[in-house]
mmCIF file of C-alpha atoms in Angstrom:
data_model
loop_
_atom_site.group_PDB
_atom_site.id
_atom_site.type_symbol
_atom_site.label_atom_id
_atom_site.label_comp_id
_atom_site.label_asym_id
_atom_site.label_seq_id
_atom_site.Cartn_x
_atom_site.Cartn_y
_atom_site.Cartn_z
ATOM 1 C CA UNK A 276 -22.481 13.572 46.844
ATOM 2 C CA UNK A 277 -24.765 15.492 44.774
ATOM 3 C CA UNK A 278 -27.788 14.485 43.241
ATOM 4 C CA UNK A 279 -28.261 15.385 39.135
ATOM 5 C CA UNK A 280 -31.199 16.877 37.791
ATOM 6 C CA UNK A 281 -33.879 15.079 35.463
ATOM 7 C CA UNK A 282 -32.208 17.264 32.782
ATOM 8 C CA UNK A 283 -28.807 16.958 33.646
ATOM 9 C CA UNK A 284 -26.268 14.296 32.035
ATOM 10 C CA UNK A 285 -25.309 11.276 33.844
ATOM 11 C CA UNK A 286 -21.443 12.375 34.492
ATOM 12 C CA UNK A 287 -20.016 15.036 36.352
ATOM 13 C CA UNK A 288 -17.737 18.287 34.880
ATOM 14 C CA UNK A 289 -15.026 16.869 36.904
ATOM 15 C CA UNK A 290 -14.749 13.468 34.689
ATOM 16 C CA UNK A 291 -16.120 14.735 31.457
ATOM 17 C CA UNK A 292 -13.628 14.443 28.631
ATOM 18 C CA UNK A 293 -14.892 16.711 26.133
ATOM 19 C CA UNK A 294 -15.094 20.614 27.301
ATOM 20 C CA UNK A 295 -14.664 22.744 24.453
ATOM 21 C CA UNK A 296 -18.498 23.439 24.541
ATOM 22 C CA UNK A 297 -19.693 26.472 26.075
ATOM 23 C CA UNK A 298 -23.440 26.591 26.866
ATOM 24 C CA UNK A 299 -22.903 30.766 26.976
ATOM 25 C CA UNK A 300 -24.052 33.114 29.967
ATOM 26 C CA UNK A 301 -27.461 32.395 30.018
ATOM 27 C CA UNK A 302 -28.752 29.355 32.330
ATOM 28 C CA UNK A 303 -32.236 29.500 31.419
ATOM 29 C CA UNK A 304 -31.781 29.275 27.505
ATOM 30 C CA UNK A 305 -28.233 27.363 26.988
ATOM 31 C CA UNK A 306 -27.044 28.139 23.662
ATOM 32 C CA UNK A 307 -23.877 25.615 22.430
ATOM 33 C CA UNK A 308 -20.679 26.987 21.150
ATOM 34 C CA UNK A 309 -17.154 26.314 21.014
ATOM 35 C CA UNK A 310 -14.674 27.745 23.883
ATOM 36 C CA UNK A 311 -11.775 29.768 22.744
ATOM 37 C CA UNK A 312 -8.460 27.586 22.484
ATOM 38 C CA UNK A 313 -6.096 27.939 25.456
ATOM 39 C CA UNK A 314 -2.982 27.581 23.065
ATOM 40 C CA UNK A 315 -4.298 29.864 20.798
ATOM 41 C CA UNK A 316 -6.604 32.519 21.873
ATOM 42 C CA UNK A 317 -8.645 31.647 18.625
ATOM 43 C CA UNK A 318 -12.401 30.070 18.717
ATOM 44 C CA UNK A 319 -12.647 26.395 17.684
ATOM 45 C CA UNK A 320 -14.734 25.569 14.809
ATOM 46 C CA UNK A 321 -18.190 25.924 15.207
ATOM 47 C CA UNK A 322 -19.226 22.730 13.618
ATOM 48 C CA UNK A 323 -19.494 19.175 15.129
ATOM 49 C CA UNK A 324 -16.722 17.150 15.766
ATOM 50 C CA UNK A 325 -15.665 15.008 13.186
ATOM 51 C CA UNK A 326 -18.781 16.450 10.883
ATOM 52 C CA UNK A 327 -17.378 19.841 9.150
ATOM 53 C CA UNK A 328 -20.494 20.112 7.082
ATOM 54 C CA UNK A 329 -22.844 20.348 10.079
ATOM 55 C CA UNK A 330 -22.411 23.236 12.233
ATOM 56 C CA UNK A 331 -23.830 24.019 15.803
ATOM 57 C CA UNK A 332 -26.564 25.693 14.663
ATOM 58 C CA UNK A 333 -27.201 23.933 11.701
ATOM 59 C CA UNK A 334 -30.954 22.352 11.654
ATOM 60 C CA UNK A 335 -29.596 18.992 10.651
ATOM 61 C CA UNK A 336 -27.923 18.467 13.664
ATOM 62 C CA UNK A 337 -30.714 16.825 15.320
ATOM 63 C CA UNK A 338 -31.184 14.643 12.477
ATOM 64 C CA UNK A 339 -27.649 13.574 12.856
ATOM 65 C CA UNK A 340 -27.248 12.818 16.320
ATOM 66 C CA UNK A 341 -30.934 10.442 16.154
ATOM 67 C CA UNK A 342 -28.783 8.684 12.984
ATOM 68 C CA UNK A 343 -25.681 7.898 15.485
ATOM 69 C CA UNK A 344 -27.794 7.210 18.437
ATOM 70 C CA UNK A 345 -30.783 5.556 17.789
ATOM 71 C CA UNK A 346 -31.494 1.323 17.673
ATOM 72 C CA UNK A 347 -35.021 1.434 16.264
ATOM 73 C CA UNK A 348 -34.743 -1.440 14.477
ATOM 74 C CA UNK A 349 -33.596 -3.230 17.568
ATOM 75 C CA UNK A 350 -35.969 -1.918 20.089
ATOM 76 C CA UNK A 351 -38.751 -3.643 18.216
ATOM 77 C CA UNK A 352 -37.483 -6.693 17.854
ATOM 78 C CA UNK A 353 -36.258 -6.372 21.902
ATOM 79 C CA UNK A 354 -39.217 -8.646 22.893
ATOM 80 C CA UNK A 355 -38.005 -11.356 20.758
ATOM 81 C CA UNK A 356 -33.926 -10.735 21.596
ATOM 82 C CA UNK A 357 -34.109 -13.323 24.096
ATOM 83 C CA UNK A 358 -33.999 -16.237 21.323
ATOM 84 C CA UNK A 359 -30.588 -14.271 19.923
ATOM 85 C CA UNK A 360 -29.303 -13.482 22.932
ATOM 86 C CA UNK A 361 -28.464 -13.815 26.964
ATOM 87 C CA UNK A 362 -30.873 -11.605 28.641
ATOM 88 C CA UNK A 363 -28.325 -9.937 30.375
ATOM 89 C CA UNK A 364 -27.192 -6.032 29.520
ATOM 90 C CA UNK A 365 -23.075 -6.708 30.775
ATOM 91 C CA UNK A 366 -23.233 -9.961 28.657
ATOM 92 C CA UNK A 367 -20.384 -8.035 26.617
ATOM 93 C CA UNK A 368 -17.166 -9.417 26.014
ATOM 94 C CA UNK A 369 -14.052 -6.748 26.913
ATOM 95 C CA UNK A 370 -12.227 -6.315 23.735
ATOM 96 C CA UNK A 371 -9.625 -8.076 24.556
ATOM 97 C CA UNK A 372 -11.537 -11.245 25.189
ATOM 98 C CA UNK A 373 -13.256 -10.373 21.450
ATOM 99 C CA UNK A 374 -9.425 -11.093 19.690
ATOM 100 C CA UNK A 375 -9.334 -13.923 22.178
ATOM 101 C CA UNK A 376 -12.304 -15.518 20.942
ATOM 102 C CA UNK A 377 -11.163 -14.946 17.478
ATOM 103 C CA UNK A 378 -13.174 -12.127 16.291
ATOM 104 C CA UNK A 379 -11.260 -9.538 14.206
ATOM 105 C CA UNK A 380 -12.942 -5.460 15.213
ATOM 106 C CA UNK A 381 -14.618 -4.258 12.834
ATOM 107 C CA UNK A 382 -15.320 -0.029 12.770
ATOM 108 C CA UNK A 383 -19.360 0.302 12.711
ATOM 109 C CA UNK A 384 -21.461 3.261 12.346
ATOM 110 C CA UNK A 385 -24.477 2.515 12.263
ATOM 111 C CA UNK A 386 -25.851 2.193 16.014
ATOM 112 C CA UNK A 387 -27.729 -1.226 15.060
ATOM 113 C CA UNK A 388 -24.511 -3.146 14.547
ATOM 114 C CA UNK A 389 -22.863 -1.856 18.016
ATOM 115 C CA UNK A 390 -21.617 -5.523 19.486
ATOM 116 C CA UNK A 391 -23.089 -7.504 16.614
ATOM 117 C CA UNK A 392 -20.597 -10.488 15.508
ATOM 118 C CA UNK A 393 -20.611 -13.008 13.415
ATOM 119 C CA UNK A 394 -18.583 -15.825 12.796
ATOM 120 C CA UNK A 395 -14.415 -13.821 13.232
ATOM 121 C CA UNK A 396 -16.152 -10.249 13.184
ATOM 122 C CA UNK A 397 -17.438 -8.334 15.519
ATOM 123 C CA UNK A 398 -18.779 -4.572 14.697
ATOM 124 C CA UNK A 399 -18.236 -1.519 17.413
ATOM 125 C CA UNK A 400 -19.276 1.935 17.228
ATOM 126 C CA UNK A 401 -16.417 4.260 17.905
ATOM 127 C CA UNK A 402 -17.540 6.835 20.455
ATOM 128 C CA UNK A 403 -18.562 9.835 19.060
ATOM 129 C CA UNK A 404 -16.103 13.039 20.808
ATOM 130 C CA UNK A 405 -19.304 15.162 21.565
ATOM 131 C CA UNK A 406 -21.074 12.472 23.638
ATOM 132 C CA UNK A 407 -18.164 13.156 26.042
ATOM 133 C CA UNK A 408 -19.248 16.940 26.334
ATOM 134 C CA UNK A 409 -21.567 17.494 29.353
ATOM 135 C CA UNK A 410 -22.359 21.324 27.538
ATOM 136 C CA UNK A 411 -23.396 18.759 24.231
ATOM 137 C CA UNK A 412 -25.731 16.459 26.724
ATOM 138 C CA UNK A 413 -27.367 19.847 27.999
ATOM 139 C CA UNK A 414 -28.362 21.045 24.761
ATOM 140 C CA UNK A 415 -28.802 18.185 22.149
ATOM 141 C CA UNK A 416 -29.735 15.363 24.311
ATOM 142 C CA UNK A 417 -30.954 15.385 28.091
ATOM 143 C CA UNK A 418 -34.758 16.076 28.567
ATOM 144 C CA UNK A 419 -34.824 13.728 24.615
ATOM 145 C CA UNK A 420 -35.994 10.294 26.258
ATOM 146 C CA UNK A 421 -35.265 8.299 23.161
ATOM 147 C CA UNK A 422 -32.280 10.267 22.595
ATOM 148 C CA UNK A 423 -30.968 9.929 26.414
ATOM 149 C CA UNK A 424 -32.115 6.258 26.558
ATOM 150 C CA UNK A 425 -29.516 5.746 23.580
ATOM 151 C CA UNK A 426 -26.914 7.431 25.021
ATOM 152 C CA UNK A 427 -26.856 5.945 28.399
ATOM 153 C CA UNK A 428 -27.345 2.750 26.674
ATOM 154 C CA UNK A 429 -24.313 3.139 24.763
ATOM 155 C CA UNK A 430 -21.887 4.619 26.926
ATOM 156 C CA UNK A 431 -22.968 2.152 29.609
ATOM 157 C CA UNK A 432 -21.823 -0.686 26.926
ATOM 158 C CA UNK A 433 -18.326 0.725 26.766
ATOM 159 C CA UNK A 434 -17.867 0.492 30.492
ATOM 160 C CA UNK A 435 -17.728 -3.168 29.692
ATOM 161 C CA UNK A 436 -15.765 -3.194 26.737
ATOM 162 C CA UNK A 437 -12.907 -1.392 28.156
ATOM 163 C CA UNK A 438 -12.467 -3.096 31.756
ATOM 164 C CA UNK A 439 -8.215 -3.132 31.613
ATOM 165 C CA UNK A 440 -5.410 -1.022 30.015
ATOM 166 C CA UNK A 441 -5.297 -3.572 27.319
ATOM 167 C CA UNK A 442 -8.667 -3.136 25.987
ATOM 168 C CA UNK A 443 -7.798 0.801 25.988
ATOM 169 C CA UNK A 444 -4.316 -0.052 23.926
ATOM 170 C CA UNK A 445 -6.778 -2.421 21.100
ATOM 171 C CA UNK A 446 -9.215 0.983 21.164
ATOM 172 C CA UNK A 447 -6.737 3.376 20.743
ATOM 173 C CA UNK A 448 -5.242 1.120 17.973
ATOM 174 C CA UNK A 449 -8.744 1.105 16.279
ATOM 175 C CA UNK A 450 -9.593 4.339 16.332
ATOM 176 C CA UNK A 451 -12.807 3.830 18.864
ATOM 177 C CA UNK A 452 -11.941 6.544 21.569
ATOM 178 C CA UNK A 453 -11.032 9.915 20.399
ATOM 179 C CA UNK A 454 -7.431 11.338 20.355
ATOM 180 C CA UNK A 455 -5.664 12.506 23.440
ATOM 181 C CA UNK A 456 -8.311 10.582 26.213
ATOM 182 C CA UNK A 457 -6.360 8.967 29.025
ATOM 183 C CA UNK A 458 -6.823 5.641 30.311
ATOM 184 C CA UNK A 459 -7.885 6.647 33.684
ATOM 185 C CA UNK A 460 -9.518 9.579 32.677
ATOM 186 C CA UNK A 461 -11.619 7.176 30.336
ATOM 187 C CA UNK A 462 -12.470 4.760 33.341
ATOM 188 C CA UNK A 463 -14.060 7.336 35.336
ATOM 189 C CA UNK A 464 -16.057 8.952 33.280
ATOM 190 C CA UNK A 465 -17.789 4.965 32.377
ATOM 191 C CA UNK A 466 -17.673 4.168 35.628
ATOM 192 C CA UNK A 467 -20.565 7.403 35.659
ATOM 193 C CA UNK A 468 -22.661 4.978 33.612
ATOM 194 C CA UNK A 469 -22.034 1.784 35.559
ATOM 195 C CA UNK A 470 -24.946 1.810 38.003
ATOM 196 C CA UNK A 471 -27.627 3.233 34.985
ATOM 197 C CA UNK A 472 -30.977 0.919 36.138
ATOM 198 C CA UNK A 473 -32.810 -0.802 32.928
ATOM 199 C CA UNK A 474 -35.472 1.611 32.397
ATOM 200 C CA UNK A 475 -33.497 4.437 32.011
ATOM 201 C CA UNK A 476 -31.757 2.868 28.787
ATOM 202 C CA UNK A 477 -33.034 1.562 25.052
ATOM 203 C CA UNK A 478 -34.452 -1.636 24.950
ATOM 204 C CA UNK A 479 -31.801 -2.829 23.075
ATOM 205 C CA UNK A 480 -29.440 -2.246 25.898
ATOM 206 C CA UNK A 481 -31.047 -4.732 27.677
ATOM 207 C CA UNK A 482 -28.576 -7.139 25.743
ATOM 208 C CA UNK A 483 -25.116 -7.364 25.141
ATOM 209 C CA UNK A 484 -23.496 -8.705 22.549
ATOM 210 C CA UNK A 485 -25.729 -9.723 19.778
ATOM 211 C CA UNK A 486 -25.118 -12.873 17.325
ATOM 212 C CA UNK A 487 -25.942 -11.594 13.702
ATOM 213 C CA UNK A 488 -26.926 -15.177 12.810
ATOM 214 C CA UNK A 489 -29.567 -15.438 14.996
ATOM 215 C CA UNK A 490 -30.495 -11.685 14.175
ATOM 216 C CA UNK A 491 -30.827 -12.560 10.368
ATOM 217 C CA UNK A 492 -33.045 -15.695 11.149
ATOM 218 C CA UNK A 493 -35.091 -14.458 13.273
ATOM 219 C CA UNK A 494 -35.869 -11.173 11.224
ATOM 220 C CA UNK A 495 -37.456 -13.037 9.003
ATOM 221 C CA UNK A 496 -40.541 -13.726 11.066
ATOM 222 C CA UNK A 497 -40.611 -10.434 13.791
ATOM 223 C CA UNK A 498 -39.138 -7.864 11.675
ATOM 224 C CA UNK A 499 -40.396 -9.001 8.061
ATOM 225 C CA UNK A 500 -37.206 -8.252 6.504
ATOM 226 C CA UNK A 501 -34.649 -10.619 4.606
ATOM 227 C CA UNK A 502 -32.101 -10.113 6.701
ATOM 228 C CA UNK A 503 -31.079 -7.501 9.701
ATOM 229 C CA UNK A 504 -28.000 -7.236 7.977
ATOM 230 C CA UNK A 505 -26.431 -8.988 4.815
ATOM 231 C CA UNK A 506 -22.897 -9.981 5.631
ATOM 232 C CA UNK A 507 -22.087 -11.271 2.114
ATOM 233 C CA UNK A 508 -22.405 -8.585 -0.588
ATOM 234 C CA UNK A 509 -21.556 -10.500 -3.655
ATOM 235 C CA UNK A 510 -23.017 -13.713 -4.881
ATOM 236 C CA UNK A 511 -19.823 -16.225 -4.426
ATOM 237 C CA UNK A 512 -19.614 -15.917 -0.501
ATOM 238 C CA UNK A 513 -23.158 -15.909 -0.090
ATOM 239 C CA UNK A 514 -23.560 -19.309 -2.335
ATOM 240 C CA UNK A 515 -20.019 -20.530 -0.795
ATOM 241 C CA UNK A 516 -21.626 -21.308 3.084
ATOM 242 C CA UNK A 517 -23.525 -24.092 1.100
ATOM 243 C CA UNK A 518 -20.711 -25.939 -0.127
ATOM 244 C CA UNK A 519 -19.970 -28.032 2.925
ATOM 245 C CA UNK A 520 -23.454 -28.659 3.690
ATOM 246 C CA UNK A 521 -24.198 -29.862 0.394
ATOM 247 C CA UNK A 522 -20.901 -32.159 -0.332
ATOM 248 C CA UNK A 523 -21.800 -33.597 3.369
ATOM 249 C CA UNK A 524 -25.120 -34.567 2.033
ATOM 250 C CA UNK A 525 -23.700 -36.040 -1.451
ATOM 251 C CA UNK A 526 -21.309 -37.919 0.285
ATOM 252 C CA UNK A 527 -23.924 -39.512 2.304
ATOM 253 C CA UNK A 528 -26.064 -40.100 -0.621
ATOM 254 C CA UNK A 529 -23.363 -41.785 -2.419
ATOM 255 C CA UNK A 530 -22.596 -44.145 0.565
ATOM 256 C CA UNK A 531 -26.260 -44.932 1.041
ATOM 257 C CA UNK A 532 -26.343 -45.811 -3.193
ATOM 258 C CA UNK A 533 -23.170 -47.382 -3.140
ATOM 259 C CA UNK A 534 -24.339 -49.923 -0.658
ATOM 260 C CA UNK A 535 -27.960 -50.486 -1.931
ATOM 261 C CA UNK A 536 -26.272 -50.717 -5.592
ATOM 262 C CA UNK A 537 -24.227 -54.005 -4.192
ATOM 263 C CA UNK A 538 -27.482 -55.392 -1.915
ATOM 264 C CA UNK A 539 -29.115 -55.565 -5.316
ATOM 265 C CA UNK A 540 -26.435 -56.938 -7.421
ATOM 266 C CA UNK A 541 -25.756 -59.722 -4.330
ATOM 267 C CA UNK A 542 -29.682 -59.934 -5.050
ATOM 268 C CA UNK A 543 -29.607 -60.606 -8.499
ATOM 269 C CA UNK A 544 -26.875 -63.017 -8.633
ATOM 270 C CA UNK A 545 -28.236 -64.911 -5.659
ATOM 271 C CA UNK A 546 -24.815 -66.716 -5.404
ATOM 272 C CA UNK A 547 -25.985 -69.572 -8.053
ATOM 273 C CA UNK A 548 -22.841 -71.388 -10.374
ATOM 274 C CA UNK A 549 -20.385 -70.336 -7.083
ATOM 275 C CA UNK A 550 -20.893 -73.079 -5.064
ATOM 276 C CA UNK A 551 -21.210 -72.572 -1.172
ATOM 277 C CA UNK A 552 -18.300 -69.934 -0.991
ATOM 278 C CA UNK A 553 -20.054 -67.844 -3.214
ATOM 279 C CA UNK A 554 -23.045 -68.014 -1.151
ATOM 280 C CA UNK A 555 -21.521 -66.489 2.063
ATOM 281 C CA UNK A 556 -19.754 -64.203 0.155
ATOM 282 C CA UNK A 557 -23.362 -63.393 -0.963
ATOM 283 C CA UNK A 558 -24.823 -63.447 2.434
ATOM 284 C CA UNK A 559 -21.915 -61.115 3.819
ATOM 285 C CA UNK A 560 -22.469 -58.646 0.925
ATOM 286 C CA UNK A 561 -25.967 -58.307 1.486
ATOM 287 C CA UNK A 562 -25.547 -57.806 5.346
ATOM 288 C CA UNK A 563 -22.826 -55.343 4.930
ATOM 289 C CA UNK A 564 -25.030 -53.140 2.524
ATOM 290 C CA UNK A 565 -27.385 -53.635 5.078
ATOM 291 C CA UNK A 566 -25.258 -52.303 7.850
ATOM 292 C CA UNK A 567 -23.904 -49.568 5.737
ATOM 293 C CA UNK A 568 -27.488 -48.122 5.210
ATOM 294 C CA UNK A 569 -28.393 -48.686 8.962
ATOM 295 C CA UNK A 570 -25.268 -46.525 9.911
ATOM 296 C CA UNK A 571 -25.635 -43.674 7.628
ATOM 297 C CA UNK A 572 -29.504 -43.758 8.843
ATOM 298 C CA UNK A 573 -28.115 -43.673 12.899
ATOM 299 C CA UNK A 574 -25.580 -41.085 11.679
ATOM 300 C CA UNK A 575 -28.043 -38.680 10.558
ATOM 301 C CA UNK A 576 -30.338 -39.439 12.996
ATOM 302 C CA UNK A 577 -28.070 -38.481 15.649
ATOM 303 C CA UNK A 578 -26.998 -35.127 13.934
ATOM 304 C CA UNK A 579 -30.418 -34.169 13.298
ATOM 305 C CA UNK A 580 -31.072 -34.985 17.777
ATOM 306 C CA UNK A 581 -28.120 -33.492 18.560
ATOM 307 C CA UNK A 582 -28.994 -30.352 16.719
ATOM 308 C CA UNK A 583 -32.970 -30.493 18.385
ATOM 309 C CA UNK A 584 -31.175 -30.846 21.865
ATOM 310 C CA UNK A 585 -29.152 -27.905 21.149
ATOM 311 C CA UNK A 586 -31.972 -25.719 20.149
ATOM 312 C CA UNK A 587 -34.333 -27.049 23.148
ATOM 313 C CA UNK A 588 -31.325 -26.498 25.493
ATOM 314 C CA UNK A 589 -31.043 -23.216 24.362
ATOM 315 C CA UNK A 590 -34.910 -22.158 24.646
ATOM 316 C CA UNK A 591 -35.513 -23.727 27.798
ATOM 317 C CA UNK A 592 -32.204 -21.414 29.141
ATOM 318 C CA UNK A 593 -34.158 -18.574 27.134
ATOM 319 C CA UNK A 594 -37.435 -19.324 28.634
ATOM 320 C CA UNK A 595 -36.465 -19.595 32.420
ATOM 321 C CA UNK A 596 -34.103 -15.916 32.080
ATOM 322 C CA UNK A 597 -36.937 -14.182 30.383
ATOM 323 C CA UNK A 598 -39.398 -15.814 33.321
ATOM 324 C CA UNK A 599 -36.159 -14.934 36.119
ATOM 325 C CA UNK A 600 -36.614 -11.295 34.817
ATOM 326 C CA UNK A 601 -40.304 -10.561 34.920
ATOM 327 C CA UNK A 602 -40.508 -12.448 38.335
ATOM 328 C CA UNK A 603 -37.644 -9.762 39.434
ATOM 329 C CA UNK A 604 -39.734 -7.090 38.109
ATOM 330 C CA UNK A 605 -42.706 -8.080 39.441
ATOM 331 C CA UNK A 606 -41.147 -8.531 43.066
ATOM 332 C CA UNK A 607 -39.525 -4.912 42.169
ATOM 333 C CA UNK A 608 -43.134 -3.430 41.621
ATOM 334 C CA UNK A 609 -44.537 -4.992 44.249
ATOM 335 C CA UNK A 610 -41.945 -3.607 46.756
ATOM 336 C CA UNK A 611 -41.983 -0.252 45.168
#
């Protein structure tokens, strides 16, 4: 089996799905065009695929492909992506385990969201037809480490999210693969990216799927921003997460003033012109507002540990990964 160059891509001409790129007769300065149509006899367009307004030689085009590749925003906060996240790069959920678990696909293009959910959503970059062009790789992104990094990171992604003909049907159906690809053809060419080591991929590919909760939360204090990304864009959603939370603690508050409200009325009429009747009925009044407060105080109480243990649970899980993975990278360096 042959070995690729530093500057070559990652997948063979045999299993590349994209080869109306020609990188013209000269090896030492590769210039990209489009191949002359078989059915035809006529040249393709000379623009990018799926971008009419930027052509192959176009000065923009570089500009475009960092835009569709690049996860700045999440390779600084990668040192942090451990409280958000398994520390685990094929902790990604085929697609059809995504409409299992209830989440809804949701067409992304922006890099940054790639296999960020929330809630019944989750957001997936369709793959872009010339990242499937070994001519494309050659030109516009091999020998570009940020650029490459991306790439592999996000091709490398898709070999998880398409594991069975079913998750090929559900990205046909949404429009994530480009026309024509066949299911096997499509599993070979990922299966190029299956064995890509950590360091040759973003930082943010050191993760899977990505909880946009967690991401918003979180942003606040290591990116310095708001939120990572605002899922509500009007002000009745946003305000309408609040509701349940807020009736929850009304209700309790009522329950807590209902009872003190009859511990002082029991007070202040002490059971006196009733006779001894009226005085347990005072007695059990007082004790049940009593026992009504205590409750509501346990209640809480227990929501408020139950919610610490969660968060604890989750950190300590957090902290021994992250110190699993630098012990495995030290032992790696030291063997090296």
């Amino acid at each position: 089996m042959s070995t690729l160059s530093p500057l070559s891509p990652p997948f063979g001409e045999t299993v590349e799905l994209d080869s109306s790129f020609d990188l013209g007769s000269d090896p030492a300065n590769p210039k990209l065009s489009r191949r002359r149509s078989k059915s035809h006899g006529s040249t393709q367009p000379a623009h990018l695929p799926g971008q009419p307004l930027i052509s192959l030689t176009s000065p923009d085009i570089s500009k475009h492909i960092e835009k569709e590749l690049l996860t700045d925003k999440l390779n600084n906060f990668a040192p942090y992506l451990w409280l958000v996240a398994t520390q685990n790069s094929s902790h990604i959920s085929p697609l059809h385990k995504q409409i299992v678990r209830g989440r809804h696909i949701v067409i992304a293009e922006d890099p940054e969201l790639h296999l960020v959910w929330a809630y019944d959503r989750i957001y997936i970059k369709p793959v872009p037809k010339w990242l499937l062009s070994r001519a494309f790789w050659v030109v516009h992104i091999c020998g570009h480490e940020e650029l490459e990094k991306a790439a592999k990171g996000y091709l490398r992604s898709w070999y998880y999210l398409v594991r069975h003909k079913s998750d090929f049907a559900i990205a046909q159906e949404h429009k994530l693969v480009p026309k024509g690809i066949k299911y096997g053809a499509l599993m070979r060419f990922l299966d190029a990216f299956r064995q890509i080591p950590e360091d040759e991929v973003a930082l943010r590919y050191h993760f899977g799927d990505l909880r946009l909760t967690r991401l918003n939360f979180y942003g606040k204090f290591f990116l310095g921003e708001w939120a990572f990304f605002k899922l509500y864009g009007q002000y009745g959603p946003y305000f309408a997460r609040f509701y349940g939370p807020l009736l929850f603690v009304f209700g309790v508050l009522s329950v807590v003033l209902s009872a003190m409200q009859v511990g002082l009325a029991v007070q202040q009429g002490g059971g006196g012109g009733g006779g001894a009747n009226w005085a347990g009925f005072t007695g059990a009044s007082r004790w049940v507002a009593v026992v009504t407060l205590v409750m509501v105080a346990a209640i809480a109480l227990f929501l408020a540990l139950l919610w610490c243990g969660m968060m604890v649970r989750e950190g300590i899980y957090a902290g021994k990964d992250l110190w699993r993975k630098k012990r495995s990278r030290r032992k790696q360096a030291g063997g090296a």
